[in-house]
Amino acid sequence: MNYSDERFADLQLLRYRLNGFEQLSLSQKILVYYLSKATLFGRDITFDQFGKYNLRIRKMLETVYTDLRIPHDTDEFRALEVYLKRLWFSNGIYHHYGCEKFTPAFSADYLRQMLTLVDATRLPLRSGQTVEELFNELSPVIFNPDILPKRVNKADGEDLVATSACNFYDGVTQQEAEDFYQQRKTLAAGDKQPVSYGLNSTLVKDERGVHEEVWSADGRYANAIRHIVYWLEKAKSVAENDRQSRIIELLIQYYRSGDLRLFNDYCIEWVSEHEGRIDFVNGFIEVYGDPLALKGSWEGIVEYKDLEATKRTQTISRNAQWFEDHSPVDPRFRKPQVKGVTANAICAAMLGGDEYPSTAIGINLPNADWIRAEYGSKSITISNITDAYNKAAHGNGFKKEFVIDDATLSLIEKYGDVCDDLHTDLHECLGHGSGQLLPGTDPDALKAYGNTIEEARADLFGLYYIADAKLVELGLVPDGEAYKSQYYTYIMNGLITQLIRIQPGAQIEEAHMRNRALITHWCYEQGQGVIQLVKHEGKTFVNISDYEALRGLFARLLAEIQRIKSEGDYDAARQLVERYAVQVDPVIHQEVLARYEKLNLAPYKGFINPQLLPVYDDKGEICDIEVNYSESYAHQMLRYSSEYGTLI
């Protein structure tokens, strides 16, 4: 199978293979199919969450794109096609990583003219609205760079709610939103099982005052959620065991009611289920898309265990207490008893919402700190996704351009893939699962800096332990030299190569990029020569003079980051992030962009889903599920809009 498929703008589409799917039982295959349908029906929710105009802009442009009366052999049409493909990729008109609004390469006049040619009944017209009025409403959002310019704004000192285009708040300021949820927490003070306030609602200010519109089968996003529930009901009928059936039933009850206490119950049951081979994530989960880190973007993933690769992750989880006990953080912040930490390598079978087309390579859930403390967490590394990435990157010239010398390059070629996967495992399973909050610490105390601090904490945990002799003893790395490949590529990425994802003149805003910048710039400054930026033939390279000393720097920073998290020290979090994680050196940035451009590579990659096709016997019952990898990107996106378009 060809893992590399299509490229446009700064994006490359890949495919992932469902390795071992044919070995699943018929019942397991059907379960995957039903859960996949539930995953795909959440797509419109994510689009709407990422911007209030996204769904109507998508529908308008898809109508132009597919109308046979529109000439396709013009530069303006080709520019519109690229813009639409970018919109599909990002679930809206904002870059999936940088959050800045796309700049269209077609003109407003061209769009106006094309709209006069299409079948108006296919356009997203409001009641009584004309085509011209539709254009006048949506055109400024597309073409005016000053209108809703960023999906998520994290600039220090600004009203992050008022200046973010994400559709989680309506008419409220940042202060009003923070006051609203602080009041909720104050009223629930002493609750030992608190809910994740604001996770599944839009906060609105109108004539009724400030209130929530809950996302549920009877509330906002009702039509999409009812379709999700329908397929979850079918999945429940073929669940692998009673607990899995109970998990799906709790998720259905939560979707129907919007009751966050039921979501807690669902998370507790979900994190405790280990017997089935099939698993899934479906719901309002991660809060990176909210500048206040409260609202959960909708996401879905269906998965099954990669039995061979899971041997590695289970070795880590079995030793979780050892890692916690030997962590270089203050003993007050360690968990005295690590509970329920499990880790599996899985194959993704379907991606949806905020996990599609761009997806994580590892996941650790649930997010609620008290559930993690009492019941544990589940970690996954997505083996078929990392495999697709590795195959696409093989021999592309990137490492040869940015790695300092042949000796270091050979080290990375020998150990890189193994250590990349292992660091992901350590990050997800041990990093996110480690540590504890001090009694009385608000889990949301770090506010807009919380995501960056949490990702830094998990990365540092993985970086510290990947160099430990315990990993050689456990057979997770072949020898005591392997970790150096991860140290080098991590520092190179944080100081230099991740800058390829930043627009000239922009700052770093995405939480994972800020995390890497924070760690590497702090170590560069504090290490007093442990890390050096050296010039060779006019090019900047990273040189690490003392790998053991670098591990000591990781330990020091991990101890401080864990203290900040455990104590809820907002001021210290703000100072660290703003000092080390935000600013970009313009000289190095310009150099890196120029070097990368010559490689003719795409800095971002995402995936086309396989198509799962039920096969029916002569009685009309499913007798198999076929996997088809041939669907093109545009066809898949248009089909999804047609088959799973529930909110427009």
CSV table of C-alpha atoms in Angstrom, one decimal, residues 433-627:
chain,number,residue,atom,x,y,z
A,433,GLY,CA,0.0,9.5,34.8
A,434,SER,CA,2.6,10.6,37.3
A,435,GLY,CA,2.5,13.0,40.1
A,436,GLN,CA,-0.3,14.4,42.3
A,437,LEU,CA,-1.8,17.7,43.1
A,438,LEU,CA,-1.5,18.9,46.7
A,439,PRO,CA,-4.8,18.9,48.6
A,440,GLY,CA,-6.9,22.0,47.8
A,441,THR,CA,-5.1,22.8,44.5
A,442,ASP,CA,-7.5,23.7,41.7
A,443,PRO,CA,-6.8,21.5,38.6
A,444,ASP,CA,-7.5,24.6,36.5
A,445,ALA,CA,-5.3,26.9,38.5
A,446,LEU,CA,-2.8,27.4,35.7
A,447,LYS,CA,-5.5,28.6,33.3
A,448,ALA,CA,-4.3,29.3,29.8
A,449,TYR,CA,-0.8,28.0,30.7
A,450,GLY,CA,-2.1,24.6,32.0
A,451,ASN,CA,-1.9,22.7,28.7
A,452,THR,CA,1.7,23.8,28.0
A,453,ILE,CA,2.8,22.9,31.6
A,454,GLU,CA,1.2,19.5,31.5
A,455,GLU,CA,2.7,18.6,28.1
A,456,ALA,CA,6.1,19.8,29.4
A,457,ARG,CA,5.7,17.6,32.5
A,458,ALA,CA,4.9,14.5,30.4
A,459,ASP,CA,7.7,15.2,27.9
A,460,LEU,CA,10.3,15.7,30.7
A,461,PHE,CA,9.3,12.5,32.5
A,462,GLY,CA,9.9,10.6,29.3
A,463,LEU,CA,13.1,12.4,28.5
A,464,TYR,CA,14.5,11.8,32.0
A,465,TYR,CA,13.7,8.1,32.0
A,466,ILE,CA,14.6,7.1,28.5
A,467,ALA,CA,18.2,7.5,29.6
A,468,ASP,CA,17.8,5.3,32.7
A,469,ALA,CA,19.6,2.0,33.0
A,470,LYS,CA,16.2,0.5,34.1
A,471,LEU,CA,15.1,0.7,30.4
A,472,VAL,CA,18.1,-1.5,29.3
A,473,GLU,CA,17.3,-3.9,32.2
A,474,LEU,CA,13.7,-4.1,31.0
A,475,GLY,CA,14.7,-4.7,27.4
A,476,LEU,CA,13.0,-1.6,26.2
A,477,VAL,CA,16.2,-0.1,24.6
A,478,PRO,CA,19.1,-2.2,23.3
A,479,ASP,CA,21.9,-0.4,25.1
A,480,GLY,CA,22.9,2.7,27.1
A,481,GLU,CA,23.7,4.7,24.0
A,482,ALA,CA,20.2,4.6,22.4
A,483,TYR,CA,18.7,7.5,24.4
A,484,LYS,CA,21.2,10.0,22.9
A,485,SER,CA,19.2,9.8,19.6
A,486,GLN,CA,16.1,11.0,21.3
A,487,TYR,CA,17.9,13.7,23.2
A,488,TYR,CA,19.5,15.1,20.1
A,489,THR,CA,16.3,15.1,17.9
A,490,TYR,CA,14.3,16.5,20.7
A,491,ILE,CA,16.7,19.4,21.3
A,492,MET,CA,17.1,20.0,17.6
A,493,ASN,CA,13.3,20.1,17.2
A,494,GLY,CA,12.7,22.5,20.0
A,495,LEU,CA,15.4,24.9,19.2
A,496,ILE,CA,15.4,24.7,15.4
A,497,THR,CA,13.3,22.5,13.2
A,498,GLN,CA,9.8,23.0,14.8
A,499,LEU,CA,10.2,26.6,13.5
A,500,ILE,CA,9.3,25.4,10.0
A,501,ARG,CA,5.7,25.4,11.4
A,502,ILE,CA,5.7,29.1,12.3
A,503,GLN,CA,4.8,31.9,10.0
A,504,PRO,CA,7.5,34.7,9.7
A,505,GLY,CA,6.9,37.3,12.4
A,506,ALA,CA,4.6,35.1,14.4
A,507,GLN,CA,5.1,33.8,17.9
A,508,ILE,CA,4.7,30.2,19.2
A,509,GLU,CA,1.1,29.5,20.4
A,510,GLU,CA,0.3,25.8,20.1
A,511,ALA,CA,0.7,24.1,23.4
A,512,HIS,CA,2.9,21.2,22.3
A,513,MET,CA,5.2,23.5,20.4
A,514,ARG,CA,5.4,25.8,23.4
A,515,ASN,CA,6.2,22.8,25.6
A,516,ARG,CA,9.2,21.8,23.4
A,517,ALA,CA,10.4,25.4,23.2
A,518,LEU,CA,10.2,25.8,26.9
A,519,ILE,CA,12.2,22.7,27.7
A,520,THR,CA,14.9,23.2,25.1
A,521,HIS,CA,15.4,27.0,25.6
A,522,TRP,CA,15.5,26.6,29.4
A,523,CYS,CA,18.1,23.8,29.1
A,524,TYR,CA,20.1,25.8,26.5
A,525,GLU,CA,20.2,28.8,28.9
A,526,GLN,CA,20.7,26.9,32.2
A,527,GLY,CA,23.1,24.3,30.8
A,528,GLN,CA,26.0,26.8,30.3
A,529,GLY,CA,27.4,25.1,27.2
A,530,VAL,CA,25.8,21.6,27.6
A,531,ILE,CA,23.8,22.6,24.4
A,532,GLN,CA,25.4,24.8,21.8
A,533,LEU,CA,24.2,26.3,18.5
A,534,VAL,CA,27.1,26.1,16.2
A,535,LYS,CA,27.6,27.4,12.6
A,536,HIS,CA,29.0,25.2,9.8
A,537,GLU,CA,29.1,26.6,6.2
A,538,GLY,CA,26.6,29.2,7.2
A,539,LYS,CA,24.1,26.8,8.7
A,540,THR,CA,23.1,26.5,12.3
A,541,PHE,CA,23.2,23.1,14.0
A,542,VAL,CA,22.7,21.8,17.5
A,543,ASN,CA,25.6,20.3,19.4
A,544,ILE,CA,25.2,18.5,22.7
A,545,SER,CA,28.5,18.4,24.6
A,546,ASP,CA,27.4,16.3,27.6
A,547,TYR,CA,24.4,14.0,27.4
A,548,GLU,CA,24.6,13.0,31.0
A,549,ALA,CA,24.5,16.7,32.1
A,550,LEU,CA,21.5,17.2,29.8
A,551,ARG,CA,19.7,14.5,31.7
A,552,GLY,CA,20.4,16.4,34.9
A,553,LEU,CA,18.9,19.5,33.4
A,554,PHE,CA,15.8,17.6,32.4
A,555,ALA,CA,15.5,16.4,36.0
A,556,ARG,CA,15.8,19.9,37.5
A,557,LEU,CA,13.2,21.3,35.1
A,558,LEU,CA,10.9,18.3,35.7
A,559,ALA,CA,11.1,19.0,39.5
A,560,GLU,CA,10.1,22.6,39.0
A,561,ILE,CA,7.3,21.9,36.5
A,562,GLN,CA,5.8,19.3,38.8
A,563,ARG,CA,6.0,21.8,41.7
A,564,ILE,CA,4.1,24.3,39.6
A,565,LYS,CA,1.5,21.8,38.6
A,566,SER,CA,1.1,20.3,42.1
A,567,GLU,CA,0.9,23.7,43.9
A,568,GLY,CA,-1.1,25.5,41.1
A,569,ASP,CA,1.5,28.2,40.9
A,570,TYR,CA,0.0,30.4,38.1
A,571,ASP,CA,2.6,33.1,38.3
A,572,ALA,CA,5.6,30.7,38.0
A,573,ALA,CA,3.8,28.9,35.0
A,574,ARG,CA,3.3,32.3,33.3
A,575,GLN,CA,6.9,33.4,33.8
A,576,LEU,CA,8.3,30.1,32.5
A,577,VAL,CA,6.1,30.0,29.4
A,578,GLU,CA,6.4,33.7,28.5
A,579,ARG,CA,10.1,33.7,28.9
A,580,TYR,CA,11.1,30.5,27.2
A,581,ALA,CA,8.2,29.2,25.1
A,582,VAL,CA,6.7,32.1,23.1
A,583,GLN,CA,9.3,34.2,21.3
A,584,VAL,CA,11.1,33.2,18.1
A,585,ASP,CA,14.6,34.2,17.0
A,586,PRO,CA,13.9,35.9,13.6
A,587,VAL,CA,17.4,35.3,12.3
A,588,ILE,CA,17.4,31.5,13.0
A,589,HIS,CA,13.8,31.3,11.9
A,590,GLN,CA,14.5,32.8,8.5
A,591,GLU,CA,17.5,30.5,8.0
A,592,VAL,CA,15.5,27.4,8.9
A,593,LEU,CA,12.6,28.3,6.6
A,594,ALA,CA,15.0,28.8,3.7
A,595,ARG,CA,16.8,25.5,4.3
A,596,TYR,CA,13.5,23.6,4.7
A,597,GLU,CA,12.1,25.1,1.5
A,598,LYS,CA,14.9,23.6,-0.5
A,599,LEU,CA,13.9,20.1,0.7
A,600,ASN,CA,10.4,20.5,-0.9
A,601,LEU,CA,8.7,18.8,2.0
A,602,ALA,CA,5.3,19.4,3.7
A,603,PRO,CA,5.7,20.3,7.4
A,604,TYR,CA,2.3,18.8,8.4
A,605,LYS,CA,0.8,15.5,7.7
A,606,GLY,CA,-2.7,13.9,8.1
A,607,PHE,CA,-4.6,10.8,7.1
A,608,ILE,CA,-7.2,9.5,4.8
A,609,ASN,CA,-9.4,7.1,6.6
A,610,PRO,CA,-9.9,3.6,5.2
A,611,GLN,CA,-13.5,2.8,4.2
A,612,LEU,CA,-15.2,0.0,6.2
A,613,LEU,CA,-17.7,-1.7,4.0
A,614,PRO,CA,-20.2,-4.3,5.4
A,615,VAL,CA,-20.7,-7.5,3.4
A,616,TYR,CA,-24.2,-9.0,3.7
A,617,ASP,CA,-25.3,-12.6,3.3
A,618,ASP,CA,-28.4,-13.8,1.6
A,619,LYS,CA,-30.4,-13.2,4.9
A,620,GLY,CA,-29.4,-9.6,4.9
A,621,GLU,CA,-27.0,-10.0,7.9
A,622,ILE,CA,-23.5,-8.7,8.1
A,623,CYS,CA,-21.1,-11.6,7.3
A,624,ASP,CA,-17.9,-9.6,7.0
A,625,ILE,CA,-16.4,-6.1,7.0
A,626,GLU,CA,-14.1,-5.2,4.1
A,627,VAL,CA,-11.4,-2.6,4.3
